[in-house]
Amino acid sequence: GSVLDRERSRLEAGGNVHVLAPDRSVVVFPDLSLAVHGAALTSSAPAPRALSALSPRPECRFNVCLAHGSVALEGTPFAAREEPLRLEELAAGFDYIALGHWHSQRTVRAEGPPALYSGSPEIIARDQRGAGSIVSVELSREGARVARVPVGRRRVQRVSIDCTGIKTTEELARAATAAENPDPDLIVELALSGYVGMDAAVDAEAAAAALSESYFSVRICGGGPSREIAREELLAAPEDTVAGRFARIMLEKIDRAALDERGLLEEALQMGVQLLKGRDPT
């Protein structure tokens, strides 16, 4: 019931598209002495031993296998209902195995014959690495020569901003733009740290929305900057609590410290109070 099934005749009408199906597991290109084999998936259910039925055509000089699924590799997780592909079930005599399903490029086997996932030609998830390219394969009597060809336009970049001293949303947006030049193909992961003052008017989400006009997309990752705590708020904590006692000890240290030492002590005070409140200031 898929579009490939419903529209197969129309898709193949031009002669340059070939749909593998249960009634066609191989397509032969006589002028290239090439046979392309594949076990078609007819549903989302697992296809056990999908490769065991494929055998190279001896009359063709080159035989290529297409397979869709996860290869059984040590340490590779699988969905509960997924049947992994087992390359050892494939008959000998193939020159190259083109794999699909994993979205990052990966060499499963370098030779005998080579088996590769090309990966998706563009990034389709923010946490995806190894996408944005295709695989070019040259077959000859010497074997298969494989080359990675970058084609993707978009990339993900993590941008870290220390928000200490930033007072407005516009300042935050300018700091991010200074860290990474505007690029309509760049996906920005904005990591915010540091402390903003009690009087600061910084809206991280509004800054991300404004930046989205200059990049493909912008997202705040992590907890964002911590808010500085005023002295009055620190002293309001009861003295018989850990946080209250810690704050008073640190304030006394700050009052007695030399000017060049106060900055570090004030940062330690703010960080300590945030940690005692169960927050992660980093």
Backbone as a ProteinNet text record, in pm:
[ID]
protein_1_A
[PRIMARY]
GSVLDRERSRLEAGGNVHVLAPDRSVVVFPDLSLAVHGAALTSSAPAPRALSALSPRPECRFNVCLAHGSVALEGTPFAAREEPLRLEELAAGFDYIALGHWHSQRTVRAEGPPALYSGSPEIIARDQRGAGSIVSVELSREGARVARVPVGRRRVQRVSIDCTGIKTTEELARAATAAENPDPDLIVELALSGYVGMDAAVDAEAAAAALSESYFSVRICGGGPSREIAREELLAAPEDTVAGRFARIMLEKIDRAALDERGLLEEALQMGVQLLKGRDPT
[TERTIARY]
78.8	0	82.3	214.4	299.5	292	346.1	345.7	427.1	533.3	613.1	532.7	445.2	360.3	248.4	179.8	65.9	107	220.5	261.2	377.7	398.7	516.2	521.8	411.8	412.8	442.8	388.1	413.6	558.2	612.5	750.3	848	816.4	909.2	889	789.7	756.5	871.7	950.7	1059.7	1180.9	1187.5	1298.6	1421.6	1423.1	1541.9	1517	1399.7	1368.2	1326.4	1380.6	1347.9	1310.3	1191.7	1142.2	1158.1	1236.8	1248.3	1122.5	1068.7	942.2	948.8	849	851.4	863.4	810.9	821.3	944.2	1029.5	1152.7	1260.7	1352.9	1460.7	1592.7	1593.1	1717.2	1683.1	1766.7	1757.8	1892.1	1888.9	2011.9	2030.8	2153.2	2192.8	2294.2	2249.2	2338.1	2457.9	2435.7	2545.7	2657.8	2627.6	2729.4	2774.3	2711	2733	2716.6	2607	2580.5	2443.4	2438.4	2311.5	2298.8	2183.9	2156.6	2047.1	2079.1	1989.3	1936.9	1816.8	1764.3	1644.5	1629.3	1511.1	1414.2	1304.9	1210.3	1136.7	1117.1	1035.8	891.8	800.9	660.2	577.4	639.2	570.6	676.4	632	726.4	766.1	711.8	746.4	887.6	954.1	1090	1091.8	1203.4	1221.2	1335.1	1307.3	1413.1	1483	1615.2	1698.2	1671.3	1666.6	1632.7	1738.5	1863.4	1971.6	1999.3	1948.5	1985.4	1932.9	1829	1770.9	1838.8	1933	1996.5	2124.5	2141	2261.4	2305.8	2435.5	2482.8	2453.1	2440.6	2420.4	2558.6	2589.9	2723.3	2751.6	2647.2	2669.4	2704.7	2687.5	2719	2856	2932.3	3064.9	3055.1	2956.1	2942.4	2806.1	2806.3	2683.3	2683	2578.1	2564.6	2439.3	2449.7	2336.3	2287.3	2155.7	2092.7	2019.2	2037.3	1969.6	1928.4	1808.1	1756.7	1734.1	1803.5	1789.5	1916	1914.8	2031.2	2114.4	2243.2	2333.1	2364.6	2370.5	2400.4	2547.4	2574.1	2709.4	2712.6	2826	2838.3	2821.1	2737.1	2714.8	2612.5	2551.4	2449.8	2311.7	2237.4	2103	2001.8	1898.5	1792.6	1658	1559.9	1422.9	1377	1281.8	1239.3	1189.2	1122.2	1063	1149.3	1271.3	1356.8	1443.4	1446.9	1531.6	1657.1	1774.6	1894.7	1938.2	2003.9	2062.1	2191.5	2214.6	2336.9	2411	2520.6	2592.2	2648.3	2674.2	2730.3	2630.3	2500.8	2400.4	2399.2	2468.4	2469.6	2565.1	2520.9	2605.1	2731	2836.6	2962	2945.9	3030.2	3029.5	2978.5	2929.9	2887.9	3008.9	2998.7	3109.8	3094.5	2970.5	2946.7	2810.4	2799.6	2672.6	2635.9	2529.1	2480.7	2370.6	2395.3	2304.5	2226.9	2103.1	2020.6	1948.1	1912.3	1833.4	1898.5	2029.4	2099.8	2125.8	2105.8	2111.6	2249.8	2346.8	2483.8	2570.4	2666.9	2753	2839.2	2849.3	2926.5	2973.5	3100.3	3155.4	3138.7	3056.2	3033.8	3143.1	3186.3	3293.6	3372.4	3503.4	3586.1	3612.3	3608.4	3636.1	3575.6	3571.7	3526.5	3378.8	3290.6	3305.7	3276.7	3304.7	3271.5	3121.9	3085.7	2945.6	2936.5	2860.6	2855	2712.4	2688	2572	2615.2	2543	2578.8	2540.9	2440.8	2388.8	2293.6	2218.6	2125.1	2202.1	2160.9	2233.1	2218	2118.9	2105.1	2076.2	2108.9	2079.2	1927.9	1879.8	1736.3	1706.4	1809.5	1790.3	1905.7	1875.9	1976.6	2095.7	2069.7	2177.2	2249.1	2219.9	2277.1	2416.5	2506.7	2641.9	2671.9	2755.2	2792.3	2697.2	2606.3	2515.4	2567.3	2494.2	2528.5	2620.4	2623.8	2709.3	2647.1	2700.9	2664.8	2791.7	2775.7	2890	2898.7	3014.8	3041	3121.3	3072.1	3136.4	3177.9	3304.6	3355.3	3393	3325.6	3351.3	3445.1	3544	3637.2	3684.8	3769.9	3822	3912	3957.7	4039.9	3955.8	3824.4	3736.1	3655	3599.6	3516	3597.6	3597.8	3664	3556	3560.3	3453.6	3505.4	3425.5	3463.3	3341.7	3365.3	3260	3254	3132.9	3113.5	3018.9	3069	2979.4	2878.1	2751.1	2645.5	2553.5	2553.6	2461.3	2497.6	2398.2	2419.9	2419.9	2341.8	2319.2	2409.2	2442.6	2526.5	2480.3	2519.4	2483.1	2606.6	2590.2	2700.4	2653.9	2729.6	2699.6	2772.2	2697.7	2752.5	2735.1	2846.2	2843.4	2859.9	2770	2772.2	2773.6	2871.7	2872.6	2790.2	2677.3	2583.1	2615.5	2723.3	2759.5	2780.7	2710.8	2723.3	2624.3	2558.5	2458.8	2330	2274.8	2159.8	2030.7	2039.3	1917.4	1916.6	1797.3	1781.7	1860.1	1861.9	1932.7	2082.9	2137.8	2280.6	2312.9	2224.6	2246.1	2246.3	2153.1	2146.8	2272.3	2321.6	2443.9	2563.9	2570.6	2682.1	2681.9	2564.8	2555.5	2596.8	2552.7	2587.8	2737.2	2799	2944	3019.4	2963.3	3029.9	3020	2913.3	2892.7	2821.6	2888.6	2832.5	2698.5	2606.8	2477.1	2493.9	2414.9	2424	2287.8	2216.4	2082.4	2082.4	2199.8	2208.1	2261.5	2284.3	2342.7	2233.9	2238.4	2150.2	2227	2180.5	2254.3	2195.4	2282	2248.1	2311	2229.9	2279.4	2288.6	2412.3	2437	2471.6	2387.5	2403	2450.2	2548.9	2601.1	2624.8	2679.2	2708.8	2591.4	2599.7	2498.8	2451.1	2321.2	2266.4	2214.6	2229.4	2192.7	2043.1	2006.5	1864.2	1790.5	1862	1799	1805.5	1862.4	1873.9	1739.9	1712.6	1589.7	1630.1	1667.8	1717	1616.7	1564.2	1470.8	1540.3	1591.5	1668.8	1585.5	1460.4	1376.6	1346.8	1327.7	1303.8	1428.2	1545.8	1670.4	1683.1	1648.4	1655.3	1559.7	1440.7	1343.1	1394.6	1457.7	1513.1	1628	1711	1825.7	1782.6	1665.4	1619.2	1602.5	1594.2	1585.8	1719.2	1829.8	1963.4	2024	1959	2009.8	1896.4	1930.6	1826.4	1732.6	1789.8	1710.3	1802	1743.1	1818.6	1738.4	1808.4	1742.7	1830.4	1769.1	1840.3	1858	1980.5	2005.1	2063.1	2021.1	2064.9	1970.8	2011.8	1924.9	1931.3	2028.2	2039.2	2115.9	2133	2210.5	2135.5	2211.8	2152.2	2133.6	2035.6	2007.9	2088.7	2159.9	2234.1	2138	2182.8	2099.7	2147.6	2055.7	2090.1	2128.3	2209.9	2254.6	2136.2	2031.4	1915.5	1849.5	1845.1	1785.9	1873	2005.2	2096.2	2079.9	2070.5	2059.5	1921.2	1824	1689.8	1682.6	1779.6	1780.2	1811	1735.4	1759.3	1903.9	1960.2	2100.5	2124.7	2020	2039.2	2020.4	2014.8	2011.4	2149.1	2177	2306.1	2325.3	2220.6	2232.4	2252.5	2177.2	2191	2328.6	2378.8	2511.6	2621	2608.1	2706.7	2709.7	2591.1	2584.6	2651	2628.8	2687.4	2838.6	2888.8	3034.4	3097.6	3035.4	3092.8	3084.2	2974.5	2963.1	3069.2	3096.7	3203.1	3338.2	3364.3	3489.4	3502.3	3390.9	3392.7	3420.5	3358.2	3376.7	3521.7	3591.2	3729.3	3832.3	3789.3	3883.3	3934.3	4052.8	4107.6	4023.1	4028.4	3943.6	3966.7	4092.7	4120.7	4076.7	4033.6	3987.6	3834.7	3768.4	3623.9	3545.3	3590.5	3517.2	3505.4	3615.5	3614.8	3527.4	3535.8	3455	3306.2	3272	3131.5	3076.1	3158.6	3115.3	3097	3188.6	3176.9	3050.6	3018.1	2896.4	2772.9	2764.7	2647.9	2634.9	2746.7	2742.8	2703.4	2758.5	2726.4	2579.7	2522.1	2379.9	2293.3	2328.4	2251.9	2256.3	2374.2	2386.7	2305.5	2306.9	2229	2080.2	2040	1898.2	1861.5	1960.1	1933.5	1943	2003.2	2018	2159.6	2177	2310.5	2352.5	2436.3	2474.2	2564.4	2617.2	2703.7	2626.4
-121.4	0	126.7	116	234.8	308.3	429.4	506.7	434	363.6	289.8	175.3	116.4	7.9	62.3	165.7	221.8	284.2	354.6	432.4	369.2	241.2	176.2	193	167	175	316.9	416.3	556.2	595.3	548.5	580	519.5	399.8	329.6	365.2	449.8	479.2	546.8	626	696.4	610.7	493.5	403.1	424	529.4	555.5	526.1	473.3	434.5	287.4	210.2	67.8	38.3	-14.9	-44.8	-194.2	-227.5	-366.6	-404.5	-522.2	-566.9	-718.3	-776.7	-921.5	-999.4	-942.1	-1010.8	-967.6	-883.4	-841.4	-815.4	-908.1	-892.1	-854.7	-842.4	-805.3	-723.5	-623.1	-542.3	-554.4	-592.4	-613.8	-500.6	-447.9	-345.2	-410.7	-465.2	-543.7	-465.2	-337.4	-260.3	-236.3	-249.2	-233.5	-367.9	-475.7	-608.7	-602.1	-535.8	-507.5	-560.8	-628.2	-671.8	-610.3	-546.7	-485.5	-566.7	-619.4	-710.1	-642.3	-683.9	-633.8	-711.8	-723.8	-788.2	-678.4	-665.9	-556.7	-577.2	-469	-472	-441.5	-528.8	-509.6	-459.4	-445.5	-390.9	-343.2	-286.1	-241.4	-354.4	-473.6	-589	-636.2	-701.3	-750.8	-847.4	-846.4	-937.2	-1033.6	-1144.2	-1235.1	-1298.1	-1308	-1369.8	-1306.3	-1173.2	-1100.9	-1119.5	-1143.7	-1151	-1291.8	-1391.3	-1528.9	-1573.8	-1508.2	-1549.2	-1483.3	-1392.2	-1319.3	-1389.3	-1404.4	-1466.4	-1387.4	-1369.5	-1293.1	-1364	-1284.7	-1339.3	-1369.9	-1495.3	-1528.7	-1470.8	-1441.9	-1387.2	-1238.4	-1174.1	-1030.9	-1014.3	-920.6	-895.7	-834.9	-750.2	-681.5	-710.8	-735.8	-761	-675.1	-595.4	-504.7	-542.8	-540.6	-573	-447	-426.5	-318.8	-380.6	-324.4	-379.5	-266.5	-278.7	-177.1	-241.6	-188.4	-241.1	-219.1	-263.6	-250.4	-377.3	-361.6	-476.4	-523.1	-652.6	-709.9	-686.6	-584.8	-553.4	-556.2	-593.9	-598.1	-458.3	-446.9	-319.5	-231.1	-277	-197.3	-232.1	-134.2	-163.9	-179.1	-257.4	-277.6	-257.7	-217.2	-212.5	-355.4	-368.5	-501.7	-587.1	-524.5	-602	-600.9	-551.3	-540.4	-664.7	-716.1	-830.7	-777.9	-786.8	-728.9	-805.2	-732.3	-794	-864.9	-979.7	-1055.4	-1074.4	-1001.4	-1001.5	-1138.7	-1219.1	-1352	-1442.6	-1404.5	-1483.9	-1455.8	-1350.9	-1312.6	-1404.3	-1452.2	-1541.6	-1468.9	-1544.2	-1485.9	-1440.5	-1348	-1304.8	-1164.3	-1095.5	-957.1	-864.1	-751.2	-656.4	-539.4	-510.2	-397.5	-416.5	-373.9	-380.6	-239.6	-187	-51.9	-63.1	-5.3	-19	110.1	95.6	208.9	178.5	282.5	277.2	364.9	353.6	442.1	574.6	684.3	816.4	879.4	813.2	861.5	767.5	826.2	744.3	652.6	527.9	431.7	318.1	282.1	167.2	45.3	-48.2	-170.3	-271.4	-274.2	-364	-295.9	-294.3	-219.8	-297.5	-428.6	-508.2	-646.9	-718.8	-856.8	-884.6	-814.7	-683.6	-569.6	-443.9	-330.3	-320.6	-284	-264.1	-132.5	-36.8	96.9	147.9	226	313.8	449.6	498.9	630	742.6	718.5	826.5	913.3	996.4	1085	1201.3	1249.3	1358.3	1492.6	1503.9	1623.2	1579.9	1665.8	1638.2	1631.9	1530.3	1520.6	1523.6	1535	1545.9	1627.1	1707.1	1795.4	1720.6	1602.3	1527.1	1434.7	1450.5	1361.2	1405.3	1311.1	1336.2	1237.6	1279.2	1190.1	1192.1	1290.4	1302.7	1412	1432.2	1540.4	1499.9	1370.9	1327.5	1206.7	1172.7	1050.6	967.8	845.1	758.1	735.1	763.9	735.6	605.9	511.1	379.7	353.9	323.1	290	142.1	66	-77.5	-104.3	-187.5	-228.3	-370	-422.2	-556.5	-560.8	-444.6	-438.9	-436.2	-426.5	-422.1	-293.9	-263.5	-143.9	-33.5	83	199.6	296.5	330	406.8	544.3	647.6	784.3	854.6	929.2	1009.9	1144	1184.5	1310.1	1399.1	1510.3	1600.6	1665.8	1663.2	1727.6	1811.9	1787.8	1856.1	2002.1	2084.8	2227.9	2261	2188.7	2230.5	2156.7	2226.3	2167.7	2219.6	2149.4	2188	2244.5	2356.6	2418.6	2455.5	2411.4	2449.3	2579.9	2678.8	2811.6	2835	2855.2	2875.8	3023.6	3077.2	3218.7	3229.9	3303.3	3338	3465.3	3454	3565.5	3663.1	3640.1	3730.4	3871.7	3968	4107.1	4145.9	4050.8	4081.6	4127.8	4237.6	4298.7	4293.5	4274.2	4276	4158	4128.4	4022.8	4057.4	4185.1	4227.7	4204.6	4229.5	4204.7	4057	3971.5	3827.6	3787.7	3839.1	3807	3854.3	3973.7	4024.6	3937.9	3890.7	3805.7	3674.4	3617.6	3493	3514.9	3626.5	3656.8	3680.6	3742.2	3764.9	3633	3535.7	3406.2	3321.4	3336.8	3257.5	3343.9	3373.2	3462.3	3410.9	3501.7	3459.4	3369.3	3263.8	3166.3	3097.5	3114.1	3055.3	2902.3	2839.8	2694.1	2638.3	2724	2680.4	2655.1	2537.6	2502.7	2527.9	2621.9	2666.3	2604.1	2542.1	2495.2	2595.2	2677.5	2786.9	2741.5	2730.8	2689.7	2813.1	2845.9	2967.7	2932.7	3007.5	2986.9	3122.2	3121.3	3245.2	3295.8	3421.7	3482.2	3613.5	3635.7	3765.6	3834	3966.1	4041.9	4044	4079.1	4085.6	4190.2	4293	4400.7	4376.6	4262.7	4234.8	4189.3	4229.4	4188.1	4100.5	3976.5	3883.4	3770.5	3757.8	3650.4	3561.8	3447.6	3360.7	3309.8	3272.4	3221.1	3330	3453.4	3563.2	3589.8	3577	3594.1	3486.6	3360.9	3252.2	3277.3	3327.6	3357.2	3466.5	3568.6	3676.7	3626.4	3538.6	3485.3	3393	3333.1	3238.7	3304.6	3437.1	3506.1	3506.3	3483.3	3487.4	3349.7	3245.3	3108.4	3016.2	2892.8	2797.9	2772.3	2753.5	2743.4	2762	2804.7	2827.8	2767.6	2693	2633.3	2649.8	2681.3	2687	2544.5	2505.4	2372.6	2390.2	2305.8	2320	2411.2	2442.3	2516.9	2667.4	2719.4	2863.6	2927.9	3060.2	3128.3	3129.9	3143.3	3154.5	3301.4	3327.3	3464	3493.4	3605.4	3645.5	3671	3640.7	3658.4	3781.4	3871.7	3995.6	3968.4	4058.6	4044.8	4034.7	4115.8	4113.3	3974.6	3913.9	3780.8	3677.6	3694.2	3600.8	3607.3	3729.2	3746.6	3708.3	3696.5	3657.9	3509.5	3431.2	3288.3	3270.6	3187.3	3168.4	3126.8	3183.6	3158.7	3014.2	2947.3	2809.5	2707.4	2754	2661.7	2659.6	2553.5	2542.1	2657.7	2687.2	2795.1	2929.7	2954.8	3081.8	3098.1	2992.2	3000.1	3017.6	2941.9	2953.3	3095.7	3153.5	3287.9	3389.9	3379.6	3476.2	3462.2	3337.7	3316.9	3378.5	3355.2	3406.8	3559.2	3616.5	3762.5	3825.9	3764.2	3814.1	3806.8	3696.5	3682.1	3790.4	3816.2	3917	4055.5	4088	4219.7	4240.7	4132.8	4145.1	4130.4	4083.7	4049.9	4173.8	4160.1	4265	4275.6	4391.1	4414.5	4311.2	4269.9	4175.5	4033.2	4008.3	3875.3	3866	3980	3978.4	3912.4	3932.3	3875.5	3723.7	3658.4	3513.1	3466.8	3537.9	3501.4	3522.7	3630.8	3656.3	3547.9	3504.9	3396.9	3267.1	3239.6	3119.2	3124.4	3241.5	3257.9	3228.6	3290.8	3270.2	3123	3063.4	2924.1	2832.2	2857.6	2775	2780.5	2900.1	2914.5	2844.4	2858.5	2790.9	2639.4	2585.7	2441	2396.6	2476.6	2441.8	2446.3	2524	2529.2	2419.4	2334.3	2223.9	2259.2	2372.8	2413.2	2387	2374.9	2354.1	2483.6	2563.2	2693.3	2679.9	2560.1	2543.2	2511.5
0	0	0	-12.3	-9.8	-143.1	-147.1	-271.7	-378.5	-338	-435.7	-495.9	-415.1	-462.9	-551.7	-503.9	-577.5	-709.8	-709.3	-827.1	-902.2	-882	-941.4	-1093.3	-1162.4	-1309.3	-1356	-1287.6	-1326.7	-1298.1	-1182.7	-1147.9	-1248.4	-1297.1	-1386.3	-1533.4	-1561.5	-1701.1	-1775.1	-1705.4	-1771.9	-1800.7	-1741	-1768.1	-1682.7	-1601.3	-1518.2	-1370.7	-1337.1	-1199.3	-1201	-1107.5	-1098.1	-953.5	-933.6	-799.4	-772.9	-670.2	-628.4	-551.7	-579.7	-521.9	-502.7	-435.3	-417.7	-548.6	-659	-787.6	-867.4	-808.3	-875.5	-771	-756.7	-658.8	-723.9	-857.5	-926.6	-1050.5	-1078.3	-1199.9	-1270.2	-1398.1	-1474.8	-1574.7	-1580.2	-1677.4	-1772	-1883.7	-1970.2	-2022.7	-2056	-2113.6	-2013.1	-1883.7	-1779.4	-1723.2	-1769.3	-1710.4	-1559.5	-1519	-1377.4	-1337.4	-1223.2	-1164.7	-1026.3	-1000	-870.2	-802.6	-683.4	-611.9	-485.2	-441.7	-315.6	-269.3	-139.1	-80.7	-39.5	-114.6	-89.6	42	115.5	237	199	238.6	203.4	321	437.5	554.5	652.4	763.9	866	960.4	937.4	1021.3	988.6	1083.7	1058.4	940	868.3	755.2	788.6	858.4	898.9	778.7	789.7	686.4	550.7	548.2	424.7	316.7	355.4	257.2	207.8	277.9	244.9	108.7	57.4	-70.7	-190	-166.7	-276.6	-320.1	-450.8	-507.2	-629.2	-649	-764.7	-896.4	-1001.2	-1135.4	-1195.3	-1224	-1274.5	-1412.1	-1491.2	-1624.3	-1621.9	-1504.1	-1490	-1425.4	-1478.1	-1420.3	-1282.5	-1259.4	-1130.3	-1069.2	-939.9	-865.7	-739.4	-725.7	-611.5	-533.5	-400.9	-314.3	-244.6	-245.4	-169.4	-51.1	67.2	185	278.1	335.1	426.9	563	664.8	800.1	879.3	1002.8	1090.7	1083.4	1061.9	1055.8	1197.5	1216	1347.5	1380.2	1460.9	1506.1	1657.3	1712.7	1857.7	1916.6	2017.6	2084	2017.8	1906.6	1837.3	1890.2	1944.8	1997.4	1883.7	1909.2	1811.5	1878.5	1798.4	1848.1	1876.3	1968.4	2013	1897.7	1799.1	1689.9	1563.9	1573.2	1455.3	1439.4	1318.6	1285.7	1216.6	1280.4	1219.3	1094.5	1004	885.4	924.7	867	894.6	761.9	745.4	618.5	585.3	687.8	660.6	589	588.7	519.3	369	328.5	187.4	111.4	-3.3	-83.7	-129.3	-150.5	-199.3	-343	-385.7	-524.2	-547	-440.6	-456.1	-450.7	-520.8	-527.7	-431	-392.9	-303	-237.6	-110.1	-37.8	5.2	-52.4	-21	84.4	200.8	314.2	339.2	380.5	419.2	548.4	621.3	745.6	851.8	868.9	962.5	891.7	962.1	899.2	902.3	964.5	965.7	881.8	812.4	728.1	814.9	772.7	852	762.8	779.9	710.4	799.6	755.9	832.7	803.8	677.8	637.5	527.4	539.2	444.5	316.2	321.6	202.2	218.2	107	105.5	111.7	41.3	-24.5	72.7	31.5	118.7	144	266.7	304.3	379.6	325.8	382.6	393.1	500	508	453.3	354.4	298.4	393	480.8	564	484	552.3	482.4	419.7	302.4	235.8	306.3	395.4	479	622.4	717.6	857.6	876.5	946.1	973	1122.4	1206.9	1351.5	1409	1512.1	1568.7	1628.9	1684.5	1748.5	1650.9	1521.7	1421.2	1382	1374.6	1327.8	1215.5	1120.4	1011.6	894	889.2	775.6	682.1	572.5	481	367.1	333.5	223.9	155.1	39.5	-30.4	-47.1	-95.9	-122.4	-272.4	-330	-470.5	-478	-555.5	-565.6	-710.6	-730.4	-863.1	-865.1	-952.3	-963.4	-1079.7	-1054.5	-1159.1	-1127.6	-1212.5	-1188.3	-1065.2	-1022.2	-901.1	-773.5	-788.6	-672.6	-668.7	-551.2	-534.1	-467.7	-529.9	-470.7	-423.9	-295.6	-231.9	-192.4	-216.1	-178.2	-119.2	-12.1	49	-21.7	-62.4	-135.6	-55.4	2.3	77.6	-16.6	22.6	-56.2	31.5	162.8	251.9	272.3	286.2	309.4	458.1	535.9	674.2	771.5	881.2	985.5	1120.4	1224.9	1361.4	1430.9	1498.7	1571.4	1711.7	1811.9	1949.7	1981	2026.4	2058.3	2207.7	2278.4	2423.6	2455	2537.9	2575.1	2727.2	2781.1	2922.8	2938.3	3007.2	3016.8	3129.5	3201.9	3310.3	3255.7	3311.1	3266.9	3158.6	3094.7	2992.3	3060.2	3012.9	3080.7	2999.9	2867.4	2786.7	2689	2638.5	2538.2	2412.5	2375.2	2254.8	2269.8	2390.5	2413.5	2398.9	2447	2434.1	2286.9	2209.8	2066.9	1994.6	2031.5	1968.1	2003.1	2127.9	2169.8	2091.2	2068.8	1992.7	1847.5	1789.2	1650.6	1635.8	1737.7	1734.1	1742.9	1815.3	1831.3	1705.6	1629.3	1507.2	1404.9	1294.1	1193.3	1140.8	1108	1052.8	930.7	926	817.5	806.4	694.7	682	680.2	670.3	670.4	801.9	900.7	1027.6	1131.6	1194.2	1305	1433.4	1514.2	1632.7	1758.6	1838.1	1971.8	2068.3	2134	2216.6	2361.9	2412.5	2551	2633.3	2732.6	2811.6	2952	3000.9	3135.8	3200.9	3323.5	3393.1	3474	3515.6	3602.9	3543	3547.5	3508.3	3634	3640.1	3758.7	3783	3905.5	3940.8	3859.4	3813.4	3737.6	3586.5	3543.9	3400.9	3344.3	3220.1	3150.1	3032.5	3062.1	2960.7	2943.7	2823.5	2789.9	2686	2730	2641.1	2523.8	2548.3	2440.3	2336.6	2384.5	2290.5	2206.5	2268	2193	2085.9	2120.3	2023.1	1907.1	1937.2	1831.9	1738.5	1796.4	1713.9	1627.1	1683.5	1609.6	1496.4	1508.4	1407.1	1270.2	1267.1	1139.1	1066	1140.6	1081.3	1060.9	1115.3	1104.3	1060.4	1025.8	986.8	1103.9	1222.7	1344.5	1464	1575.5	1699.1	1813.9	1899.9	2015.4	2138.6	2252.1	2379.2	2429.8	2457.1	2513	2653.6	2745.7	2884.3	2961.3	3083.1	3173.5	3159.4	3083.2	3067.7	3182.1	3179.3	3283.9	3416.6	3525.8	3658.9	3693.8	3775.6	3820.1	3945.6	3944.9	4064.8	4180.6	4299.7	4418.5	4494.9	4524.7	4593.6	4738.7	4796.9	4935.3	5031.3	5006	5094.2	5093.1	4975.6	4964.2	5035.6	5024.8	5091.5	5243.1	5295.8	5441.7	5494	5403.1	5446.5	5481.5	5434.8	5467	5614.9	5689.8	5834.1	5862.1	5967.4	5998.7	6043.3	6090	6136.3	6024.5	5896.2	5782.3	5717.1	5644.1	5575.6	5478.6	5399.1	5301.2	5369.7	5478.9	5550	5611.7	5672.5	5735.1	5630.4	5519.1	5410.7	5355.6	5332.7	5276.3	5368.3	5499.8	5593.6	5600.5	5599.4	5601.9	5477.1	5361	5237.5	5229.5	5276.4	5276.6	5365.5	5479.3	5566.9	5497.3	5426.8	5352.6	5245.3	5174.9	5068.6	5126.7	5239.6	5300.3	5344.3	5384.9	5432.1	5320.2	5204.8	5097.9	5026	4968.1	4882.6	4755.6	4690.1	4573.1	4463.7	4442.2	4334.4	4367.9	4492.5	4531.5	4536.6	4536.9	4560.2	4447.3	4324.6	4211.8	4220.8	4255	4265.7	4382.3	4496.7	4612.8	4586.6	4516	4484.4	4391.6	4295.9	4206.9	4285.5	4379.4	4462	4548.2	4599.6	4679.7	4595.4	4478.4	4392.6	4351.8	4314.9	4271.6	4387.2	4505.9	4621.4	4657.9	4656.6	4689.6	4585.6	4457.3	4352.4	4371.6	4404.7	4426.4	4548.1	4654.6	4773.4	4747	4644.7	4606.5	4507.5	4476.8	4386.1	4239.5	4206.6	4067.8	4021.2	3890.2	3832.2	3764.1	3825.6	3765.7	3644.1	3617.2	3500.8	3376.1
[MASK]
++++++++++++++++++++++++++++++++++++++++++++++++++++++++++++++++++++++++++++++++++++++++++++++++++++++++++++++++++++++++++++++++++++++++++++++++++++++++++++++++++++++++++++++++++++++++++++++++++++++++++++++++++++++++++++++++++++++++++++++++++++++++++++++++++++++++++++++++++++++++++

